[in-house]
PDB file of C-alpha atoms and ligand atoms in Angstrom:
ATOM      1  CA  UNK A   1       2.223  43.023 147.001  1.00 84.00           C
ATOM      2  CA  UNK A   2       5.938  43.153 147.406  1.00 96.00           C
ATOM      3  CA  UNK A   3       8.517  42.161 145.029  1.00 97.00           C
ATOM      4  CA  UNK A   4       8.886  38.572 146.769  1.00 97.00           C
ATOM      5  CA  UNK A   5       5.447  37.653 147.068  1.00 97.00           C
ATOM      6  CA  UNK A   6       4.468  38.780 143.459  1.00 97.00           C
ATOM      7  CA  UNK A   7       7.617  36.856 142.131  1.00 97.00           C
ATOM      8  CA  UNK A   8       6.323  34.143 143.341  1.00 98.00           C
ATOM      9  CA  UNK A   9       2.753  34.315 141.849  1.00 98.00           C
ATOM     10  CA  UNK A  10       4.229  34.312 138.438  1.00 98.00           C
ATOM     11  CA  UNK A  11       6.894  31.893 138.992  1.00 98.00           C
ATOM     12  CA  UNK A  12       4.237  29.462 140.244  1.00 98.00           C
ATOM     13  CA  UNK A  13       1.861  30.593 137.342  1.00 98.00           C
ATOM     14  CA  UNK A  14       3.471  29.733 134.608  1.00 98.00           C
ATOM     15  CA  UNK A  15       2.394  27.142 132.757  1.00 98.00           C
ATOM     16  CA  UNK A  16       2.732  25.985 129.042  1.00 98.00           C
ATOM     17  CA  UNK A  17      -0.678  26.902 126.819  1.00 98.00           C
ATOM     18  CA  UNK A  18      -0.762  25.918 123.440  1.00 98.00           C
ATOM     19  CA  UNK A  19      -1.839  27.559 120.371  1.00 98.00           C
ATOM     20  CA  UNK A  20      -5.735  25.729 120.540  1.00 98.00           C
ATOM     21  CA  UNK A  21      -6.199  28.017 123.456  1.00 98.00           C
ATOM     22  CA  UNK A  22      -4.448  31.144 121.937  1.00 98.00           C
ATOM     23  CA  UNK A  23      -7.415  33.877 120.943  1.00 98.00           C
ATOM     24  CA  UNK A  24      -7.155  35.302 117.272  1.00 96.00           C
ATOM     25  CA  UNK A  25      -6.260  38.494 118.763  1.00 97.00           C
ATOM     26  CA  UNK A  26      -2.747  40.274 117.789  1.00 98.00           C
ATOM     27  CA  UNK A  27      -0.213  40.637 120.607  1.00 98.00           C
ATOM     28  CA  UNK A  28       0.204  44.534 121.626  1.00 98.00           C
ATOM     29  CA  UNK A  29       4.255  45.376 120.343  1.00 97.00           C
ATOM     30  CA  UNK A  30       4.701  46.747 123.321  1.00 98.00           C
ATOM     31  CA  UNK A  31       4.077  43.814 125.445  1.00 98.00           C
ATOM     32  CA  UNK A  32       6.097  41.566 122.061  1.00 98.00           C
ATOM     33  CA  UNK A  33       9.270  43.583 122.924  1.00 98.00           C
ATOM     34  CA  UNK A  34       9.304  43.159 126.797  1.00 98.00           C
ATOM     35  CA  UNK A  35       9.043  39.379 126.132  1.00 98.00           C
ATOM     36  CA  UNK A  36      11.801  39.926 123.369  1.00 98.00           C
ATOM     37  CA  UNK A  37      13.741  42.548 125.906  1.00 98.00           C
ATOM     38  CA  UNK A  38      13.716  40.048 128.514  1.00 98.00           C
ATOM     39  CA  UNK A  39      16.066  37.526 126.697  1.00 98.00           C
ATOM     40  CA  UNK A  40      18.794  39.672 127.237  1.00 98.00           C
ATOM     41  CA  UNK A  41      19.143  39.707 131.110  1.00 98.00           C
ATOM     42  CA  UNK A  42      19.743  36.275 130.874  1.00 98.00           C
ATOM     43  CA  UNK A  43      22.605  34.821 132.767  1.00 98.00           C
ATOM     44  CA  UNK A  44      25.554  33.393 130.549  1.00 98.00           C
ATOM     45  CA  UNK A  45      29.392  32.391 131.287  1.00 98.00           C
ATOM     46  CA  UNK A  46      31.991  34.913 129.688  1.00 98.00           C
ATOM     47  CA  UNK A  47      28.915  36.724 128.340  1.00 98.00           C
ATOM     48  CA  UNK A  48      28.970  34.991 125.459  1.00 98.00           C
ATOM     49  CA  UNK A  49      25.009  35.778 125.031  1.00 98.00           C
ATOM     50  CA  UNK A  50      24.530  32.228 123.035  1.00 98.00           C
ATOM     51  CA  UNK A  51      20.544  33.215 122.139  1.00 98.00           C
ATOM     52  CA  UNK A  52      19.938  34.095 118.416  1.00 98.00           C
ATOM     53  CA  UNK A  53      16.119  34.439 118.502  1.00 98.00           C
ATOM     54  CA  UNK A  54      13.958  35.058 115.521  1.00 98.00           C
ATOM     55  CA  UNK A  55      10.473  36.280 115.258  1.00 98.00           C
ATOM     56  CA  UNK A  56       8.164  35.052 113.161  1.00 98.00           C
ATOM     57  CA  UNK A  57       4.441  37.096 112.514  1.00 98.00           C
ATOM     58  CA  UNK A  58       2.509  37.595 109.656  1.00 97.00           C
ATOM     59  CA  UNK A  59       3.917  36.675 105.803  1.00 97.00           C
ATOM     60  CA  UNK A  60       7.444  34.823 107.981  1.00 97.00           C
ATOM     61  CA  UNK A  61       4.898  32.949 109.890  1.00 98.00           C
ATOM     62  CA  UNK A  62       2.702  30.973 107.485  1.00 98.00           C
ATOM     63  CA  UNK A  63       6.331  30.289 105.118  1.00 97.00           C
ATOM     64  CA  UNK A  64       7.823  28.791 108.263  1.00 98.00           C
ATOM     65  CA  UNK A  65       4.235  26.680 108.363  1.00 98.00           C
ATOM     66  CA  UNK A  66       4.829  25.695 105.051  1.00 98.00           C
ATOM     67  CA  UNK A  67       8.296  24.738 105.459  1.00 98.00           C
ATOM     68  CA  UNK A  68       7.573  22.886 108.712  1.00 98.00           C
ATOM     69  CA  UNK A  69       4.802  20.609 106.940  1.00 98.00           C
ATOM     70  CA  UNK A  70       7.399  20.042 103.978  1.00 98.00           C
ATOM     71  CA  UNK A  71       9.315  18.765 106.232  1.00 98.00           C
ATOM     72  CA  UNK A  72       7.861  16.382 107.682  1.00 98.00           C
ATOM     73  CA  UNK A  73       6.134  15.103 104.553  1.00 97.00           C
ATOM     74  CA  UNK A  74      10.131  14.781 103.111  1.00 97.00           C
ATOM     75  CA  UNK A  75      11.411  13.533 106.685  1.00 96.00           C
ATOM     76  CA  UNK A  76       8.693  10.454 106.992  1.00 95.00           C
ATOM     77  CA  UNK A  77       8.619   7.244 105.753  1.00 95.00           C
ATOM     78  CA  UNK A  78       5.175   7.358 103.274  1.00 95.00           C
ATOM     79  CA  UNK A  79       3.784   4.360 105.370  1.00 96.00           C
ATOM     80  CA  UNK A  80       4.207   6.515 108.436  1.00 96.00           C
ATOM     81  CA  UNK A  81       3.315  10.014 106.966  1.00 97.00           C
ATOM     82  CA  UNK A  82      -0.135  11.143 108.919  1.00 97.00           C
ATOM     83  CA  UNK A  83      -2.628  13.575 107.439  1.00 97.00           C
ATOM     84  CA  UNK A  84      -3.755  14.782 110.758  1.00 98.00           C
ATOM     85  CA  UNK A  85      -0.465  15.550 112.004  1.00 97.00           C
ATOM     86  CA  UNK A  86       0.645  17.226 108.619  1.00 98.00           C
ATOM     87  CA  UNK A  87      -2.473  19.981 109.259  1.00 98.00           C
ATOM     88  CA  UNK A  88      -1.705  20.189 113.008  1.00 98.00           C
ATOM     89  CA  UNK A  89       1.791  21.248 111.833  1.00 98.00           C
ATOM     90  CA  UNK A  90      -0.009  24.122 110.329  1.00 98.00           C
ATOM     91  CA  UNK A  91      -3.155  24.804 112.613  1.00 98.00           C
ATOM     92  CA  UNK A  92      -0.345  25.463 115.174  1.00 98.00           C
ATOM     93  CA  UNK A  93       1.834  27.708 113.566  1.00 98.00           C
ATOM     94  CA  UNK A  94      -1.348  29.792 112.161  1.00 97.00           C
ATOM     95  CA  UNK A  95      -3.223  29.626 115.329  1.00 98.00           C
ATOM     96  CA  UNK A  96      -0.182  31.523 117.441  1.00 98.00           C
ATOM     97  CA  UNK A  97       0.257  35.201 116.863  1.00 98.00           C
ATOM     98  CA  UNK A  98       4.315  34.965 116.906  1.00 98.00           C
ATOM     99  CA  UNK A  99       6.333  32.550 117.245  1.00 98.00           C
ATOM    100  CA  UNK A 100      10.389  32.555 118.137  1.00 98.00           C
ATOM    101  CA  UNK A 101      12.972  30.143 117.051  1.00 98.00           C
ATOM    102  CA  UNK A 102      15.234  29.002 119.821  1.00 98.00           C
ATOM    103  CA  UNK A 103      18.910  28.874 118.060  1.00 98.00           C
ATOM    104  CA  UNK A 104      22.090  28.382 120.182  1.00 98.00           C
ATOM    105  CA  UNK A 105      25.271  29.892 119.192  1.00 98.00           C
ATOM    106  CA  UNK A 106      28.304  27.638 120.397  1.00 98.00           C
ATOM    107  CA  UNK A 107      30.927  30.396 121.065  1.00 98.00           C
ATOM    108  CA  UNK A 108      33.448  27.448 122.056  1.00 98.00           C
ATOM    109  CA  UNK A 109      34.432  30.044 125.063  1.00 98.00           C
ATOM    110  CA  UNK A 110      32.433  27.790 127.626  1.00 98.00           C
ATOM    111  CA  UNK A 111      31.379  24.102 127.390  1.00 98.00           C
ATOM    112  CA  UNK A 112      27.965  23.521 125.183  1.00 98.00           C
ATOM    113  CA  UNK A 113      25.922  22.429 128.092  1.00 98.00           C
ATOM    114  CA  UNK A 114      26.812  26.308 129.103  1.00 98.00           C
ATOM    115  CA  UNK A 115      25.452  27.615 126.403  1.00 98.00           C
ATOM    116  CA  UNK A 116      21.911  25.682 126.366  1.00 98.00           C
ATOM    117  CA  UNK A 117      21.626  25.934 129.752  1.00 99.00           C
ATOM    118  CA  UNK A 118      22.404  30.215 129.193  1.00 98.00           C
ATOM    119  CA  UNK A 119      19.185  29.868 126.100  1.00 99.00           C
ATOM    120  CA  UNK A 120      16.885  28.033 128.748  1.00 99.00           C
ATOM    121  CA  UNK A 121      17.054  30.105 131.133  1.00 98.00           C
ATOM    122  CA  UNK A 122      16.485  33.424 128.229  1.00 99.00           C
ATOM    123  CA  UNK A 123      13.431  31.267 127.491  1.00 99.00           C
ATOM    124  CA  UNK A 124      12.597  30.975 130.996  1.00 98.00           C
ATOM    125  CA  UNK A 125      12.750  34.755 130.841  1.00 98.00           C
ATOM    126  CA  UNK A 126       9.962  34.750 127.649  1.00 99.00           C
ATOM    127  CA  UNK A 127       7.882  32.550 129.986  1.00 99.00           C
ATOM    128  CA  UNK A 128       8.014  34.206 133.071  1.00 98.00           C
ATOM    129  CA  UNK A 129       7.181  37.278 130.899  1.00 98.00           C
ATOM    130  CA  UNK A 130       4.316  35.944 129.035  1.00 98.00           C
ATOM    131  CA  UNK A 131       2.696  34.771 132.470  1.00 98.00           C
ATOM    132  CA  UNK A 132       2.748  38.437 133.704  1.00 98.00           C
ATOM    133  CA  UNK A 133       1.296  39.865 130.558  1.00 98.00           C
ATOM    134  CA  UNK A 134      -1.388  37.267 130.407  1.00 98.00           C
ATOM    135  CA  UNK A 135       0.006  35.711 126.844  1.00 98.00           C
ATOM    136  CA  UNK A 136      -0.051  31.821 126.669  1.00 98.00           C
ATOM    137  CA  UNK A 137       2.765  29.898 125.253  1.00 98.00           C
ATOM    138  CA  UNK A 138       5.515  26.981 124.790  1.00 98.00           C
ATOM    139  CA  UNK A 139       8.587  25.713 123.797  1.00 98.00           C
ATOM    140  CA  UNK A 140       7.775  23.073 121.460  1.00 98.00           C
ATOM    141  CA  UNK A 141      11.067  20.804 120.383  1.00 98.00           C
ATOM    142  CA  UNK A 142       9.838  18.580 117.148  1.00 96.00           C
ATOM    143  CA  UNK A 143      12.685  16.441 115.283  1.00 96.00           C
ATOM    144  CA  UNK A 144      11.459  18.580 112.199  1.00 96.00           C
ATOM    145  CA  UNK A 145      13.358  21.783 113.358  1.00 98.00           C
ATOM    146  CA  UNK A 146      16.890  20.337 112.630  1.00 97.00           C
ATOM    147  CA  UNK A 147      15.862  20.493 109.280  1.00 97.00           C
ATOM    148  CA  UNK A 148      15.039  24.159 109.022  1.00 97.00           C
ATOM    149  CA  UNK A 149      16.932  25.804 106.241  1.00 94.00           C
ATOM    150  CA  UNK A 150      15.117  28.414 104.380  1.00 95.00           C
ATOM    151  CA  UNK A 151      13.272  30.170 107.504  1.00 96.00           C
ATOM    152  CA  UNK A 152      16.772  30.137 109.506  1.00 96.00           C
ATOM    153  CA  UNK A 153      20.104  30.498 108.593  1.00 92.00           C
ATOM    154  CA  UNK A 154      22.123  27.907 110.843  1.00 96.00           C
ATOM    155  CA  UNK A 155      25.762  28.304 110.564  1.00 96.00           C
ATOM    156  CA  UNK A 156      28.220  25.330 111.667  1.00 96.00           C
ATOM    157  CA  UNK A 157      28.465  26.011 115.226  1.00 98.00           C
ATOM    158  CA  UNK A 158      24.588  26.520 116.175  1.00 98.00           C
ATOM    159  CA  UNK A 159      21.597  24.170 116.835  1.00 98.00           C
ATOM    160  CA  UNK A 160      17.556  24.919 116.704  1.00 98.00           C
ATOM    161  CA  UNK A 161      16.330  23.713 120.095  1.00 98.00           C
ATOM    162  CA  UNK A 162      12.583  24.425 119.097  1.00 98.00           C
ATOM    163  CA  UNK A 163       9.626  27.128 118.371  1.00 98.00           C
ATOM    164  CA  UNK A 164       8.257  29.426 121.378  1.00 98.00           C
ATOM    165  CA  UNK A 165       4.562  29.395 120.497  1.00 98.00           C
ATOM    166  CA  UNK A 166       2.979  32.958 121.709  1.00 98.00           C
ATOM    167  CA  UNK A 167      -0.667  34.359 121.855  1.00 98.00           C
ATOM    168  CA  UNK A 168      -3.060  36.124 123.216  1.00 98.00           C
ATOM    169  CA  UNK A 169      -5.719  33.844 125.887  1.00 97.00           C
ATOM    170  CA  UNK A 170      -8.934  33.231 124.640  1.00 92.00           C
TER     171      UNK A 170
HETATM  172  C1  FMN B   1      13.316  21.976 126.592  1.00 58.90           C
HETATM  173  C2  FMN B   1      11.832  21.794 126.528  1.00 58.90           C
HETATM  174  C3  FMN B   1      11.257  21.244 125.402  1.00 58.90           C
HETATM  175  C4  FMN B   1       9.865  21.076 125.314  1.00 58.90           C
HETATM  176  N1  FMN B   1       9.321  20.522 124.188  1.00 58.90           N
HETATM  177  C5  FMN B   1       7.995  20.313 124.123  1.00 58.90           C
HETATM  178  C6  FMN B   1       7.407  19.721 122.982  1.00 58.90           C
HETATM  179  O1  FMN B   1       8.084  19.406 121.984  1.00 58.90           O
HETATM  180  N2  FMN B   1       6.067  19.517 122.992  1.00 58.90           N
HETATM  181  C7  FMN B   1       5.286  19.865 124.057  1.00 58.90           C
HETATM  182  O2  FMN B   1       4.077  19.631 124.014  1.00 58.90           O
HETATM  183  N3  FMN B   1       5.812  20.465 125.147  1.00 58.90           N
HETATM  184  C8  FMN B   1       7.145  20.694 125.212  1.00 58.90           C
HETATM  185  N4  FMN B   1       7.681  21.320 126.295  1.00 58.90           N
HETATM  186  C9  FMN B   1       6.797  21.815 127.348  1.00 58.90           C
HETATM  187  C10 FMN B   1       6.637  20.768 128.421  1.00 58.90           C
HETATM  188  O3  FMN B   1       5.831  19.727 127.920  1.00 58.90           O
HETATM  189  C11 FMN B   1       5.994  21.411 129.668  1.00 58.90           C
HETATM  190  O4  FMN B   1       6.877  22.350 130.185  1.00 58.90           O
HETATM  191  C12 FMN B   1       5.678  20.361 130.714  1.00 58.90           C
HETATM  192  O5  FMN B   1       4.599  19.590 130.287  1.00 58.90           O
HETATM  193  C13 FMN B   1       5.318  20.969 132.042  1.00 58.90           C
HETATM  194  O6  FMN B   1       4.219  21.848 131.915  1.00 58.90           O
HETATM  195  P1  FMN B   1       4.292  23.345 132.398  1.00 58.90           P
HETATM  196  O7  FMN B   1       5.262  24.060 131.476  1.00 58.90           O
HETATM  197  O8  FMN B   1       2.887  23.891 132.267  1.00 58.90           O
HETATM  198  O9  FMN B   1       4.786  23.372 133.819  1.00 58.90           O
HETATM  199  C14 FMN B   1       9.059  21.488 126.403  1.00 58.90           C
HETATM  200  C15 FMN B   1       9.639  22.050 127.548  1.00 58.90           C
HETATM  201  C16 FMN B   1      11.005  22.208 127.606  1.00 58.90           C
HETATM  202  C17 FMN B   1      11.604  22.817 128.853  1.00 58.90           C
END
């Protein structure tokens, strides 16, 4: 297949798999740092390169699951606070292999729509590159991620946009 044509199979592809259909299987490090390496071709005005990704595996993971479900146990009102979507919080986080936080650095070079638009399209990138290895995921975008403190450090001029799930199929 030529470059075009086999473009084209993955653009059309992708699609967003969440962790309920992620195997328990471990994501080679190989494949991990292509999805990671990708990020970086990016395009971005005045090359400001506005992505600050994180990974989260192992020991990070299941803290940022804690800090996720404290959250929204602190964040809603008791007669609104579910059980079921407490666990899901968790089952989530747990089920996917590694997970990245989407942060956005606001240079103040280029207008902020610039810069989200620049982290998009470096998660487009992690998409595209999870469809050719065969690895499901998603950008999820809960409320609960503006509250992230001890799992990320935010400075003053930069914004979570949301967790990229990532797993193995089943
Ligand atoms: C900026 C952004 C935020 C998203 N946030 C969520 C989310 O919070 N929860 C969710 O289930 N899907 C989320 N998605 C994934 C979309 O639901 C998904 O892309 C859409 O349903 C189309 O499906 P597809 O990706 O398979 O084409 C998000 C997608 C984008 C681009």
């Amino acid at each position: 297949m030529n470059n075009a044509k086999v473009l084209k199979q993955i653009i059309e592809q992708r699609r967003s798999i969440f962790p309920k259909d992620y195997s328990a299987t471990e994501i080679s490090q190989e494949i991990l740092d292509e999805i990671l390496h990708s990020v970086t071709f990016a395009p971005n005005h005045k090359r400001t390169r506005p992505w600050r990704f994180k990974l989260f595996r192992g020991e990070g993971k299941t803290k940022l699951a804690s800090e996720m479900q404290a959250i929204y146990k602190a964040t809603q009102p008791e007669q609104l606070f579910l059980e079921k979507k407490y666990n899901d919080i968790g089952f989530k986080i747990n089920k996917a292999d590694a997970i990245v936080s989407i942060v956005v650095n606001f240079s103040g070079m280029v207008p902020e729509w610039e810069e989200i638009a620049a982290v998009s399209m470096a998660v487009q990138n992690m998409y595209l590159s999870c469809t050719a290895n065969n690895i499901g995921c998603y950008w999820s975008s809960p409320k609960i991620v503006d509250h992230l403190k001890e799992s990320l450090t935010i400075e003053e001029n930069q914004k979570c946009l949301g967790l990229f799930y990532m797993g193995n199929l089943k």
